[in-house]
Structures are given as structure tokens and as C-alpha cells.
PDB file of C-alpha atoms in Angstrom:
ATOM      1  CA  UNK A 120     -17.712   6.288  11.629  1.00 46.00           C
ATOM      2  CA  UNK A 121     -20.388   4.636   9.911  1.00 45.00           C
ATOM      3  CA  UNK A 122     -23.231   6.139   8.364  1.00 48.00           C
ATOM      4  CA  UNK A 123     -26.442   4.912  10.086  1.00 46.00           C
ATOM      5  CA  UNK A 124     -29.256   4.224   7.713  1.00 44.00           C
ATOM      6  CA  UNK A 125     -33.084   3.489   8.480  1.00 44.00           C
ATOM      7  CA  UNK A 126     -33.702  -0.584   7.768  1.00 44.00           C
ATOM      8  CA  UNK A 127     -35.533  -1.333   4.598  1.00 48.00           C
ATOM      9  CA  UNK A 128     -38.004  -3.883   6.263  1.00 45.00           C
ATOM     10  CA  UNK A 129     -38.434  -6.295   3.258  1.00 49.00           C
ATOM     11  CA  UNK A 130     -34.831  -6.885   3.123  1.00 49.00           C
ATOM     12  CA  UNK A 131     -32.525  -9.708   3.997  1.00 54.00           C
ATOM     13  CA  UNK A 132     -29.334  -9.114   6.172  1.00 58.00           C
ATOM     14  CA  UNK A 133     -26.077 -10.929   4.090  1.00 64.00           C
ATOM     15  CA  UNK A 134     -23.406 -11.636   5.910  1.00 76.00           C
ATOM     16  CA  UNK A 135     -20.428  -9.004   5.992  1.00 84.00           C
ATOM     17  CA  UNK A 136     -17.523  -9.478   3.435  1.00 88.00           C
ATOM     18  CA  UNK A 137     -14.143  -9.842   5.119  1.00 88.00           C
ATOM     19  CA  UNK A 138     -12.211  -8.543   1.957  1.00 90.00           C
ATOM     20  CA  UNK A 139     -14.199  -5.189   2.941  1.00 92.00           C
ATOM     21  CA  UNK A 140     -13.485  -5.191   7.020  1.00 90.00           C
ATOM     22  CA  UNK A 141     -10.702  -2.805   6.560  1.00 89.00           C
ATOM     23  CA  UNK A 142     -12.630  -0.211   4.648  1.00 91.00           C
ATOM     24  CA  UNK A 143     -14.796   2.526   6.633  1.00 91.00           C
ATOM     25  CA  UNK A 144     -17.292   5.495   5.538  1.00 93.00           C
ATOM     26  CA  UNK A 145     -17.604   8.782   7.547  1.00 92.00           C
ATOM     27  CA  UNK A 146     -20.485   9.997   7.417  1.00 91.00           C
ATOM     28  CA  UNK A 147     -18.575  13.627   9.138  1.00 90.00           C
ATOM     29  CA  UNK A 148     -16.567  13.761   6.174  1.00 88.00           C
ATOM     30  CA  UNK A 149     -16.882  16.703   3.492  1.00 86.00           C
ATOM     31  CA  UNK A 150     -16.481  13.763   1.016  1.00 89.00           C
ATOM     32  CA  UNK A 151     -19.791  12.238  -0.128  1.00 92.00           C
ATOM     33  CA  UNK A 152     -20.645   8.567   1.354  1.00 94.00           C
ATOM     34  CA  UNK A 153     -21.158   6.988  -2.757  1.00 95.00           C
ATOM     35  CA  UNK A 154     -17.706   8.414  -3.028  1.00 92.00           C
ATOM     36  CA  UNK A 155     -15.969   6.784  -0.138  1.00 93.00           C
ATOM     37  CA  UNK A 156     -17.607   3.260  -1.042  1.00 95.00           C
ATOM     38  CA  UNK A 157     -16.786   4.165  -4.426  1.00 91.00           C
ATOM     39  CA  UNK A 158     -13.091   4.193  -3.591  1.00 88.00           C
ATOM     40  CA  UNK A 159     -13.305   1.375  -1.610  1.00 90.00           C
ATOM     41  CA  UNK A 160     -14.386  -0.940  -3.774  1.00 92.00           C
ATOM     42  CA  UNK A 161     -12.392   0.662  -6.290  1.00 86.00           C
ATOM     43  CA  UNK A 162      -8.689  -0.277  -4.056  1.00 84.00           C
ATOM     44  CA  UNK A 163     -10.297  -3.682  -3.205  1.00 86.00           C
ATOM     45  CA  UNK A 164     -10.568  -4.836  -6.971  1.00 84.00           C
ATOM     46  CA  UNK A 165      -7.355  -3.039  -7.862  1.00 77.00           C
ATOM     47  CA  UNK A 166      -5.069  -4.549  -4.888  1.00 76.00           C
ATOM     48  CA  UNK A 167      -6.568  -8.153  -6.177  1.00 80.00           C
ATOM     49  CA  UNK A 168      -8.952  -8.962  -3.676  1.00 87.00           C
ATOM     50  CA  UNK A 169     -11.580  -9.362  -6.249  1.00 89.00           C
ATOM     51  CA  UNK A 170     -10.752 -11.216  -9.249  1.00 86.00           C
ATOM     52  CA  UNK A 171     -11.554 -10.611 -12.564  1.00 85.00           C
ATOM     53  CA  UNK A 172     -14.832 -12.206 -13.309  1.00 89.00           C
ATOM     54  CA  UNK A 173     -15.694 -12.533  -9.366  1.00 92.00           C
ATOM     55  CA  UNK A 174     -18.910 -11.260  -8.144  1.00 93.00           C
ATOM     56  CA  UNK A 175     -18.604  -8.097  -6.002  1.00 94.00           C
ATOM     57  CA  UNK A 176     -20.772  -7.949  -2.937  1.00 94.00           C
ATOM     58  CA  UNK A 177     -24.640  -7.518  -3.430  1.00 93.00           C
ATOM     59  CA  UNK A 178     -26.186  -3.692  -3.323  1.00 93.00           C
ATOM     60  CA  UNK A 179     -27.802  -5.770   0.187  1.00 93.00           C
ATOM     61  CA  UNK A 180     -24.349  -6.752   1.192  1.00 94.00           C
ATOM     62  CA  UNK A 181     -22.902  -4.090   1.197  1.00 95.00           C
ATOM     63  CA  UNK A 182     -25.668  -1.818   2.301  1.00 95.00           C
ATOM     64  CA  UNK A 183     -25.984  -4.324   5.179  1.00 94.00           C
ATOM     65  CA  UNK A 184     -22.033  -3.756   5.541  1.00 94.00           C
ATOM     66  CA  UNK A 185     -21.655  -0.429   5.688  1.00 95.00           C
ATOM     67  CA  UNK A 186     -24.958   0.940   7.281  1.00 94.00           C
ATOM     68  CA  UNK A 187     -25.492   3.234   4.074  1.00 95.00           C
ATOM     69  CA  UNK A 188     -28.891   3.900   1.422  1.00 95.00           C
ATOM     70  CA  UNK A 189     -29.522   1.424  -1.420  1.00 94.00           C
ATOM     71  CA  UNK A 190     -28.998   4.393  -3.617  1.00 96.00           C
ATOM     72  CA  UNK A 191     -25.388   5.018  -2.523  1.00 96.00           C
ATOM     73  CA  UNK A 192     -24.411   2.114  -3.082  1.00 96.00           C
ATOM     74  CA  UNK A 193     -26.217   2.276  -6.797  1.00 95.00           C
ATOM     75  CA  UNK A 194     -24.162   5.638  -7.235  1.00 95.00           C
ATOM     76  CA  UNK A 195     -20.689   3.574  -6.221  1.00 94.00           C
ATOM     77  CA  UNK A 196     -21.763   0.949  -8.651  1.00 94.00           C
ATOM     78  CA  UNK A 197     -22.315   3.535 -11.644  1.00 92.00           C
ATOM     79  CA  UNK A 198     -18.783   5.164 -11.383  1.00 89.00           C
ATOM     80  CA  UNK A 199     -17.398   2.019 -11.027  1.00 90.00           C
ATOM     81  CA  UNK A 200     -19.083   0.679 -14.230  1.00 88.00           C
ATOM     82  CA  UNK A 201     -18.370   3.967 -16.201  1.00 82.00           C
ATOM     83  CA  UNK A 202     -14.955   3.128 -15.468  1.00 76.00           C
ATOM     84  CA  UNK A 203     -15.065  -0.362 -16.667  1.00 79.00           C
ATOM     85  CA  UNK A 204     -14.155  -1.919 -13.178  1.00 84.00           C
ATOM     86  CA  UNK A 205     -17.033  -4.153 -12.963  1.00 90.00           C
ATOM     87  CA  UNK A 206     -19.911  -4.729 -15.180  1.00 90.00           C
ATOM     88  CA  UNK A 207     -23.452  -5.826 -14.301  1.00 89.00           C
ATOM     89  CA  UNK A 208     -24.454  -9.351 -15.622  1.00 89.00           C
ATOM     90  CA  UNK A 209     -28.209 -10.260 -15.355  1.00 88.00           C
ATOM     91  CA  UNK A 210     -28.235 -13.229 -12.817  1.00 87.00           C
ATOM     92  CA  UNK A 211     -24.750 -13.178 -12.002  1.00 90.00           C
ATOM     93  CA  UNK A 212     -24.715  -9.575 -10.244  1.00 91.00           C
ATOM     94  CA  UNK A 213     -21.844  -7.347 -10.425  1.00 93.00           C
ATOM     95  CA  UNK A 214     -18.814  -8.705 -11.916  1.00 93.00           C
ATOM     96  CA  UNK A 215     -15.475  -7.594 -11.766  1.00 91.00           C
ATOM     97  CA  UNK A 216     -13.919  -7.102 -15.225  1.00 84.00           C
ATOM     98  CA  UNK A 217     -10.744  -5.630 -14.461  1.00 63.00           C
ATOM     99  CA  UNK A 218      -7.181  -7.221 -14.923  1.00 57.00           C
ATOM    100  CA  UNK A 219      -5.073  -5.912 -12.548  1.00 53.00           C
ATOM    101  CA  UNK A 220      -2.239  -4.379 -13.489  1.00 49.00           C
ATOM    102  CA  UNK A 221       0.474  -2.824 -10.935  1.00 49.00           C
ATOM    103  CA  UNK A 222       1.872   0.976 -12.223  1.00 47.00           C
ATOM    104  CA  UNK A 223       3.862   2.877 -10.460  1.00 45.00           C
ATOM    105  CA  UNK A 224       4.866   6.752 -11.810  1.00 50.00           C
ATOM    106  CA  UNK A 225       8.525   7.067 -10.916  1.00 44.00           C
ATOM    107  CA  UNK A 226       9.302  10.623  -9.092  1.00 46.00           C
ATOM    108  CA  UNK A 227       5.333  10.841  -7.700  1.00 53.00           C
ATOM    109  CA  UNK A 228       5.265  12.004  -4.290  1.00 59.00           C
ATOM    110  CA  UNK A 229       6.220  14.861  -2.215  1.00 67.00           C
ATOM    111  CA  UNK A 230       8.515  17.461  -4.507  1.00 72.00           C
ATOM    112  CA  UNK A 231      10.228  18.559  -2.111  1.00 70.00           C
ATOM    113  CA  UNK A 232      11.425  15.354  -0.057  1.00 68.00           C
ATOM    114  CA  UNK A 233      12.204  14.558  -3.842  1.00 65.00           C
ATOM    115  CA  UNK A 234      14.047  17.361  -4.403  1.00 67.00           C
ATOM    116  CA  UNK A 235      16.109  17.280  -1.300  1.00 70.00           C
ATOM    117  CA  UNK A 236      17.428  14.080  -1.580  1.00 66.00           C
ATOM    118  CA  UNK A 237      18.953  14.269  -5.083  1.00 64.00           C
ATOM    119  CA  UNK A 238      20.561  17.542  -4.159  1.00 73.00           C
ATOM    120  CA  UNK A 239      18.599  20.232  -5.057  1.00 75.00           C
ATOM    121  CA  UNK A 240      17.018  23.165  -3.623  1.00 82.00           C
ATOM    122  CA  UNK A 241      13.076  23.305  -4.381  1.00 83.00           C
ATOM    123  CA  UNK A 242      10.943  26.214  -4.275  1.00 90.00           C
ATOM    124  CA  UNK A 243       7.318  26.842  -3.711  1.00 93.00           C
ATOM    125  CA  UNK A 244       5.179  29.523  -4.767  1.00 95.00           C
ATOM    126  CA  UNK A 245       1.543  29.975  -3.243  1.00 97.00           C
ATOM    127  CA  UNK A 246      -0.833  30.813  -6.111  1.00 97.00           C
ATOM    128  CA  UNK A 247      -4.076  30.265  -4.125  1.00 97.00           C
ATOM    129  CA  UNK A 248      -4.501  29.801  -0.247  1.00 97.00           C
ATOM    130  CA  UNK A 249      -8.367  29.831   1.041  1.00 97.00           C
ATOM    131  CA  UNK A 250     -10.755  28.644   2.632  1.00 97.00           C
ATOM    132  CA  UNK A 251     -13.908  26.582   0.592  1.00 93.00           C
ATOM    133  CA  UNK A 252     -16.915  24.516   1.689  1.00 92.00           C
ATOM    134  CA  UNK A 253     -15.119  23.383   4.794  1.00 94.00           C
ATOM    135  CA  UNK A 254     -11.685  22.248   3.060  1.00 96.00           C
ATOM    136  CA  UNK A 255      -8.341  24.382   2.091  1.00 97.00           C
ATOM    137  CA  UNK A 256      -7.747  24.792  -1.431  1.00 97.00           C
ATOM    138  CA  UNK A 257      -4.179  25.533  -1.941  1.00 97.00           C
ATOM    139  CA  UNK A 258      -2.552  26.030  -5.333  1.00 97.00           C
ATOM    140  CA  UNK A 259       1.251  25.923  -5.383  1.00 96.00           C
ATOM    141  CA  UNK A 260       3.975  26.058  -8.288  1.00 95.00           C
ATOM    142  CA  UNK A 261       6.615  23.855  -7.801  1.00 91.00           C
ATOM    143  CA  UNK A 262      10.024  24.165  -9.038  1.00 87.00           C
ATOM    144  CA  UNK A 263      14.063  23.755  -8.761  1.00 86.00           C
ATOM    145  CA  UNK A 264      16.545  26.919  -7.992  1.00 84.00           C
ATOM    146  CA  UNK A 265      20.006  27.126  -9.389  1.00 76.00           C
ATOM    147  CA  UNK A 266      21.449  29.989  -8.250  1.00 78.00           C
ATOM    148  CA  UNK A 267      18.915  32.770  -9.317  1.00 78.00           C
ATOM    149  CA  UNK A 268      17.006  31.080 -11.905  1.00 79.00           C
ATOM    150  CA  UNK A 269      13.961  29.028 -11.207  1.00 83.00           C
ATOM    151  CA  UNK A 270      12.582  26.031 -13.506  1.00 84.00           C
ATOM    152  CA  UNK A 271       8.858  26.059 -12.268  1.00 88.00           C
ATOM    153  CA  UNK A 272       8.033  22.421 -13.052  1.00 88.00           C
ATOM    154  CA  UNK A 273       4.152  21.943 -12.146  1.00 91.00           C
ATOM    155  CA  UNK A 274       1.579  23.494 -10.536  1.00 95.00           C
ATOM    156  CA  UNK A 275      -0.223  21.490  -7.714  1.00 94.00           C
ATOM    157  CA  UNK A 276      -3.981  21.733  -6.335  1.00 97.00           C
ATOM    158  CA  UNK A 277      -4.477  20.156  -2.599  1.00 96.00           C
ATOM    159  CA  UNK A 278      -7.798  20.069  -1.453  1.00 97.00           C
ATOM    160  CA  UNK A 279      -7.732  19.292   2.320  1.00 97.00           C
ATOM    161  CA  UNK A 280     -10.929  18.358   5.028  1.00 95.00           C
ATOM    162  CA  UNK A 281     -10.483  21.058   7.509  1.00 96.00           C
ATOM    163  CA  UNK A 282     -12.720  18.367   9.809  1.00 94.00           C
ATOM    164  CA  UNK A 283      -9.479  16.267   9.650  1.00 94.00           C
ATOM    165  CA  UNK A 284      -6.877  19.126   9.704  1.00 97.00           C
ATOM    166  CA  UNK A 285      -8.421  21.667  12.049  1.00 97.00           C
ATOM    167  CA  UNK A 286      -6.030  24.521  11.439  1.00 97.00           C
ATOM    168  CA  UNK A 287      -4.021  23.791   8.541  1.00 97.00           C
ATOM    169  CA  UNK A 288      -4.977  26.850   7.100  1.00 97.00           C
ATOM    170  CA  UNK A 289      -2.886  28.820   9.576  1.00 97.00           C
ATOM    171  CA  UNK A 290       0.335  27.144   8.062  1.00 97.00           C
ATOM    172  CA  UNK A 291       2.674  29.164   5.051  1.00 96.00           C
ATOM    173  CA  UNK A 292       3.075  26.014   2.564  1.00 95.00           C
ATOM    174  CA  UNK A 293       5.127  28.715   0.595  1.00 94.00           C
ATOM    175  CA  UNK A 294       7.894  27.934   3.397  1.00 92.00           C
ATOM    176  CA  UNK A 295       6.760  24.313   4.801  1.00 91.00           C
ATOM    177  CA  UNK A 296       6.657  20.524   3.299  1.00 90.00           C
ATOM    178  CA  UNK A 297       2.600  19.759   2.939  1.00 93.00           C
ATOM    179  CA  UNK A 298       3.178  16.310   3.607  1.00 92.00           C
ATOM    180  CA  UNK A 299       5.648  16.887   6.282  1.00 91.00           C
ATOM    181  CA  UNK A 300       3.111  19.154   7.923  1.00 95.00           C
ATOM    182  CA  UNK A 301       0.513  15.679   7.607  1.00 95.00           C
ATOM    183  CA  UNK A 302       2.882  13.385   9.256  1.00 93.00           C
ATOM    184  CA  UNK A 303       4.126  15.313  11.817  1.00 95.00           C
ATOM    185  CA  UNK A 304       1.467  17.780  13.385  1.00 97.00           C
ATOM    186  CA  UNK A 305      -1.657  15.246  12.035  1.00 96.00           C
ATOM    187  CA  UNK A 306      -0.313  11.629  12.009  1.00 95.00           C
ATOM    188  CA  UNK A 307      -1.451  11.445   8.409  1.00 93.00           C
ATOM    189  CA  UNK A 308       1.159   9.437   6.447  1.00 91.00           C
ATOM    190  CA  UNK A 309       0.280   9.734   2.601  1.00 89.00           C
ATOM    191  CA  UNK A 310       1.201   5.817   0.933  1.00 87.00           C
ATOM    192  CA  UNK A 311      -0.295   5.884  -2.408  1.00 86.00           C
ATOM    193  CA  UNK A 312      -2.314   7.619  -4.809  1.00 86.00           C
ATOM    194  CA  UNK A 313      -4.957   6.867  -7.514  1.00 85.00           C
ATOM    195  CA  UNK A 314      -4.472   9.152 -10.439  1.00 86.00           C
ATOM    196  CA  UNK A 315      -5.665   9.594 -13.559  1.00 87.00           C
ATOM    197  CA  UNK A 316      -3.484  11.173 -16.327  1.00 89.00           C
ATOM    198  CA  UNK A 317      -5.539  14.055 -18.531  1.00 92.00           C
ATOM    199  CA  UNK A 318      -4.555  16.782 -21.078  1.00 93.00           C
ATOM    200  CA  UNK A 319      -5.636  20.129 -19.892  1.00 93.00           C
ATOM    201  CA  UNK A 320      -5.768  23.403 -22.111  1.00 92.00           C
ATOM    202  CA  UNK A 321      -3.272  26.176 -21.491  1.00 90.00           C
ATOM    203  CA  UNK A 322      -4.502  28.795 -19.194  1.00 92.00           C
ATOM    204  CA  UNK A 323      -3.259  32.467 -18.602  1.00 91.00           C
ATOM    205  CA  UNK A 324      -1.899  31.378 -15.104  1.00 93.00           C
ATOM    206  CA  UNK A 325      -0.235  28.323 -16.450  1.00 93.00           C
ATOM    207  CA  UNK A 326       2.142  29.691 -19.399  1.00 90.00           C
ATOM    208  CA  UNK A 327       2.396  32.619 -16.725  1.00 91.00           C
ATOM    209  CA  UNK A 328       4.052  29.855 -14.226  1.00 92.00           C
ATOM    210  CA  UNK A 329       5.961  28.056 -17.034  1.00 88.00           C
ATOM    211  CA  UNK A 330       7.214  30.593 -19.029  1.00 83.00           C
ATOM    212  CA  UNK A 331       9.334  30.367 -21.566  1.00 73.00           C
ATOM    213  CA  UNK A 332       8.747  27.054 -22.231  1.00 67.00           C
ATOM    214  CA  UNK A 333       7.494  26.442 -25.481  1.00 68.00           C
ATOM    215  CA  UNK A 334       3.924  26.953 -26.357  1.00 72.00           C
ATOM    216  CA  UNK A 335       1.522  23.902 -25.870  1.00 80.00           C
ATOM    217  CA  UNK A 336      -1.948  23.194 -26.881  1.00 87.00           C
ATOM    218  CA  UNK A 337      -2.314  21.751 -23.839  1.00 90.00           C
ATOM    219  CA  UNK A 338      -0.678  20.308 -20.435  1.00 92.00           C
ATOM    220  CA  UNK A 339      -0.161  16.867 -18.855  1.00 92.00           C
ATOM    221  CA  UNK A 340      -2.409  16.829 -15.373  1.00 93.00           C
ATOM    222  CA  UNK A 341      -2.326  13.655 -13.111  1.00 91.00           C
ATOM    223  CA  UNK A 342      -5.673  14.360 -10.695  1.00 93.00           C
ATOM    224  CA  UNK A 343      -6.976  11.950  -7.983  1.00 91.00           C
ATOM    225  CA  UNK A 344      -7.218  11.235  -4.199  1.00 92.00           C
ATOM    226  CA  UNK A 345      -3.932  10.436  -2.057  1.00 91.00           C
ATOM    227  CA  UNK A 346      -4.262   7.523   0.467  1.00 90.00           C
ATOM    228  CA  UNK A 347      -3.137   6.195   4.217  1.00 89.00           C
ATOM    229  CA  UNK A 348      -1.902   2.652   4.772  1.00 84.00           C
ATOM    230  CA  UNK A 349      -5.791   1.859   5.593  1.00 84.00           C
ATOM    231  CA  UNK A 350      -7.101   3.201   2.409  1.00 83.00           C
ATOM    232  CA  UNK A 351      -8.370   6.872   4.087  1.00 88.00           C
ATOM    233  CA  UNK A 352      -8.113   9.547   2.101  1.00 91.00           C
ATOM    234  CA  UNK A 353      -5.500  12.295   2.999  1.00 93.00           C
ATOM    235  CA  UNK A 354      -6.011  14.868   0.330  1.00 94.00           C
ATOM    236  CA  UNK A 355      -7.732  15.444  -3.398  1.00 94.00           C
ATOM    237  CA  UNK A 356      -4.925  16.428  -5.540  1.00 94.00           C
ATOM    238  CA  UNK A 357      -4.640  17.448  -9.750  1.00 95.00           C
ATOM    239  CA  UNK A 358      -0.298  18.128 -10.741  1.00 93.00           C
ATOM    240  CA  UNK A 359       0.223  20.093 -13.729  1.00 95.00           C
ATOM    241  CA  UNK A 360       3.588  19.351 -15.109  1.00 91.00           C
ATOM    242  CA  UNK A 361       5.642  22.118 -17.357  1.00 89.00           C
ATOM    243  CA  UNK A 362       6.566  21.326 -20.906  1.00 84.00           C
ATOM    244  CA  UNK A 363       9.666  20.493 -19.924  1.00 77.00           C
ATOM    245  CA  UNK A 364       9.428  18.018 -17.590  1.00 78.00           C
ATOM    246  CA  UNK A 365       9.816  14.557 -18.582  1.00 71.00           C
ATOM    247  CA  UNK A 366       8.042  11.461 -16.988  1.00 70.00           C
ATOM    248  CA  UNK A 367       9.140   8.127 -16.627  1.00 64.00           C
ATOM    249  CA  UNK A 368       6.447   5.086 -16.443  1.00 65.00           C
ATOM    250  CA  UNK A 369       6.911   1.521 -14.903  1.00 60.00           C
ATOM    251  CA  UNK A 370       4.488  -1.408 -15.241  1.00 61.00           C
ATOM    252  CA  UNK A 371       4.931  -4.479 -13.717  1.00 61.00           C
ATOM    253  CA  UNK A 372       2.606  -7.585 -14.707  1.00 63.00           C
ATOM    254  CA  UNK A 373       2.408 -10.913 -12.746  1.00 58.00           C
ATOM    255  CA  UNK A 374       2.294 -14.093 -14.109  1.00 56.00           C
ATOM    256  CA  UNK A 375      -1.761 -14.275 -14.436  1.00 56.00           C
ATOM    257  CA  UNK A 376      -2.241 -10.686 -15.608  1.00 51.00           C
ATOM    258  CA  UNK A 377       0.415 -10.960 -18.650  1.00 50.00           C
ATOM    259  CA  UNK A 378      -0.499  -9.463 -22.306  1.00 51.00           C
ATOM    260  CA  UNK A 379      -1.702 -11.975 -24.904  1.00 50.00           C
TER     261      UNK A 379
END
């Protein structure tokens, strides 16, 4: 649904941008509306519909657009220039400064569709199962059983709306597939995700969960949102990944986003 918004009478309507038509905000949703345009504009530039050095929509534009405040679309803008998507030129607007470049993180995805289809049996632990500010925040380690032994490979966070999964707290996700759970009792089908890769410091539950691996200073986390096919968000998700897990990385660049 779109947010409605009270007219600013001074201003100019701009027609709509077509690049944007697929996008919506929800005002319902227990995600705030800067955010969702935020992430909008965000997959727009990085899928290539705005090239580098384009203009992005005006803060009228898009207000006009999406039926939202001035300043949420001035809050969009800011995390978008903090992270060096776009930058504001005087007289020019917003420009895009991004070169888009395609990366995909091999064995991202549901752990334990993964696990099943090279052969092994994977096994959840709930750390954390509750009930927050109108979303479930569930906490799971992850890991692979052979025989009696467990390798606990990460520990997951899933942050779900409870406005778009009315009862998903009732479920045991020690025993069920989260994203099997979307797809078949919500229609949600997770596509892609938007993460970004940090080091966090060890904490007493983490070298709990990954014990004995070797003592770290810290822990690779990949945290971000997880997407439909139209760009809606299905979950807020942060992996953890043990020590001893290795990751692989493929880049891909096309022909006008090579390196010099």
C-alpha cells in the first residue's frame, strides 16, 4: 500500500518514473517508509536501471511517486550517499556513482535445502525464539551431523513481520525448513539477498556454538534484508559463520563495468 501524505501546496507534480513502477512502500509494515524507498532505489541502481552518472529521480519525483514526506525521501537519500551509491551534485541533482558490479556468494541460501542436496544431514538448534516489536526474532545454529558428532557451522538471526506471517511463531524451526515454511504456508519465495560482509567480536554464545574451533578475535557475519522476485522484503537476516567454514566468492563484470 502506499503511504498517503498531505500535499505540499507550493509544489510541482513530476511525472512518475517507470524504472520505479515495480517498487511499492507499506505504510502497515514494521519496516520504516525511508527504509523501504531506501532499498528501492538501492536494487534499482544496482540491477542497472540507473547508470552511473545518471540523475536519480527528484526528492519531488519521487515524493510525487510514492505518496511519502519530503523528509523520507531526504533520509533514503542520506543512506544512500553514506554508502557511496549516489552523490549530490549542485545543479545536476542526485547522481548515481556506482559501477555495477554482479557478486554472487556461492553456498548462500537456505542451509538446509543446501545441505540436503549434497548428501548430508543438517541440524538446527534454536538459540532464541520470541516475540519483539511485532516481528519473530529467531536465532538458530546451523550445522552438519555425521553420525554423532555435529560441526555447528554458523549461527543465523531471522527477523520476521508477524503483519506478513501471522502465526509463524507457532512453528518449531528446530524441526522445520524457514524458507520452506515461507513458500509453502505464506507464498513468500526468497530470490536474493543484499548483504554486507562484517567482522564481529567473539561472544560467550558464539565460541559456546563453535567450540573447539580455534580461538578468533573475531567472526565473519554477512547481515542484510532477503528479497521476493518484486523486490519485497521477506526477512532481515545477519549469518555468523564458524572458523572453520570456508567461503567461496564469484564476481562477474560485463563489458562496460570492467577494471582499468
Amino acid at each position: 500500500m502506499t503511504h498517503p501524505s498531505t500535499p505540499d501546496a507550493n509544489a510541482t507534480t513530476e511525472s512518475p518514473d517507470d524504472r520505479l513502477s515495480r517498487f511499492r512502500l507499506d505504510s502497515f509494515s514494521s519496516e520504516q517508509l525511508y527504509r523501504q524507498l531506501y532499498r528501492a532505489l538501492r536494487a534499482a541502481i544496482l540491477s542497472g536501471d540507473f547508470s552511473e552518472g545518471e540523475a536519480i529521480p527528484s526528492e519531488n519525483q519521487l515524493r510525487d511517486q510514492f505518496g511519502i514526506a519530503r523528509t523520507t525521501v531526504r533520509n533514503a537519500m542520506a543512506l544512500l550517499v553514506s554508502e557511496g551509491l549516489v552523490q549530490q551534485v549542485r545543479g545536476r541533482g542526485t547522481i548515481v556513482s556506482h559501477r555495477p558490479i554482479s557478486h554472487n556468494i556461492w553456498n548462500f541460501g537456505s542451509f538446509t535445502e543446501l545441505a540436503r542436496r549434497q548428501g548430508q544431514r543438517p541440524v538446527t538448534r534454536v538459540l532464541e525464539h520470541r516475540v519483539e516489536n511485532g516481528e519473530l526474532l529467531l536465532v538458530r545454529a546451523r550445522g552438519l551431523a555425521n553420525g554423532e558428532t555435529i560441526s555447528w557451522l554458523n549461527v543465523d538471526t531471522s527477523q520476521l513481520d508477524l503483519a506478513l506471517y501471522p502465526g509463524i511463531d507457532a512453528y518449531d524451526f528446530g524441526a522445520q525448513s524457514l524458507y520452506e515454511v515461507l513458500r509453502r504456508d505464506y507464498d513468500r519465495h526468497p530470490l536474493r539477498s543484499e548483504l554486507l560482509l562484517t567482522v564481529v567480536p567473539p561472544s560467550d554464545r558464539l565460541q559456546e556454538v563453535f567450540a573447539p574451533a580455534p580461538s578468533v578475535p573475531g567472526y565473519l557475519c554477512a547481515s542484510g534484508d532477503v528479497l521476493d522476485a518484486d523486490d519485497q522484503l521477506v526477512e532481515r537476516t545477519s549469518i555468523v559463520y564458524s572458523p572453520a567454514v570456508q567461503m567461496k566468492f564469484a564476481t562477474r563484470w560485463g563489458r562496460d563495468t570492467a577494471p582499468a
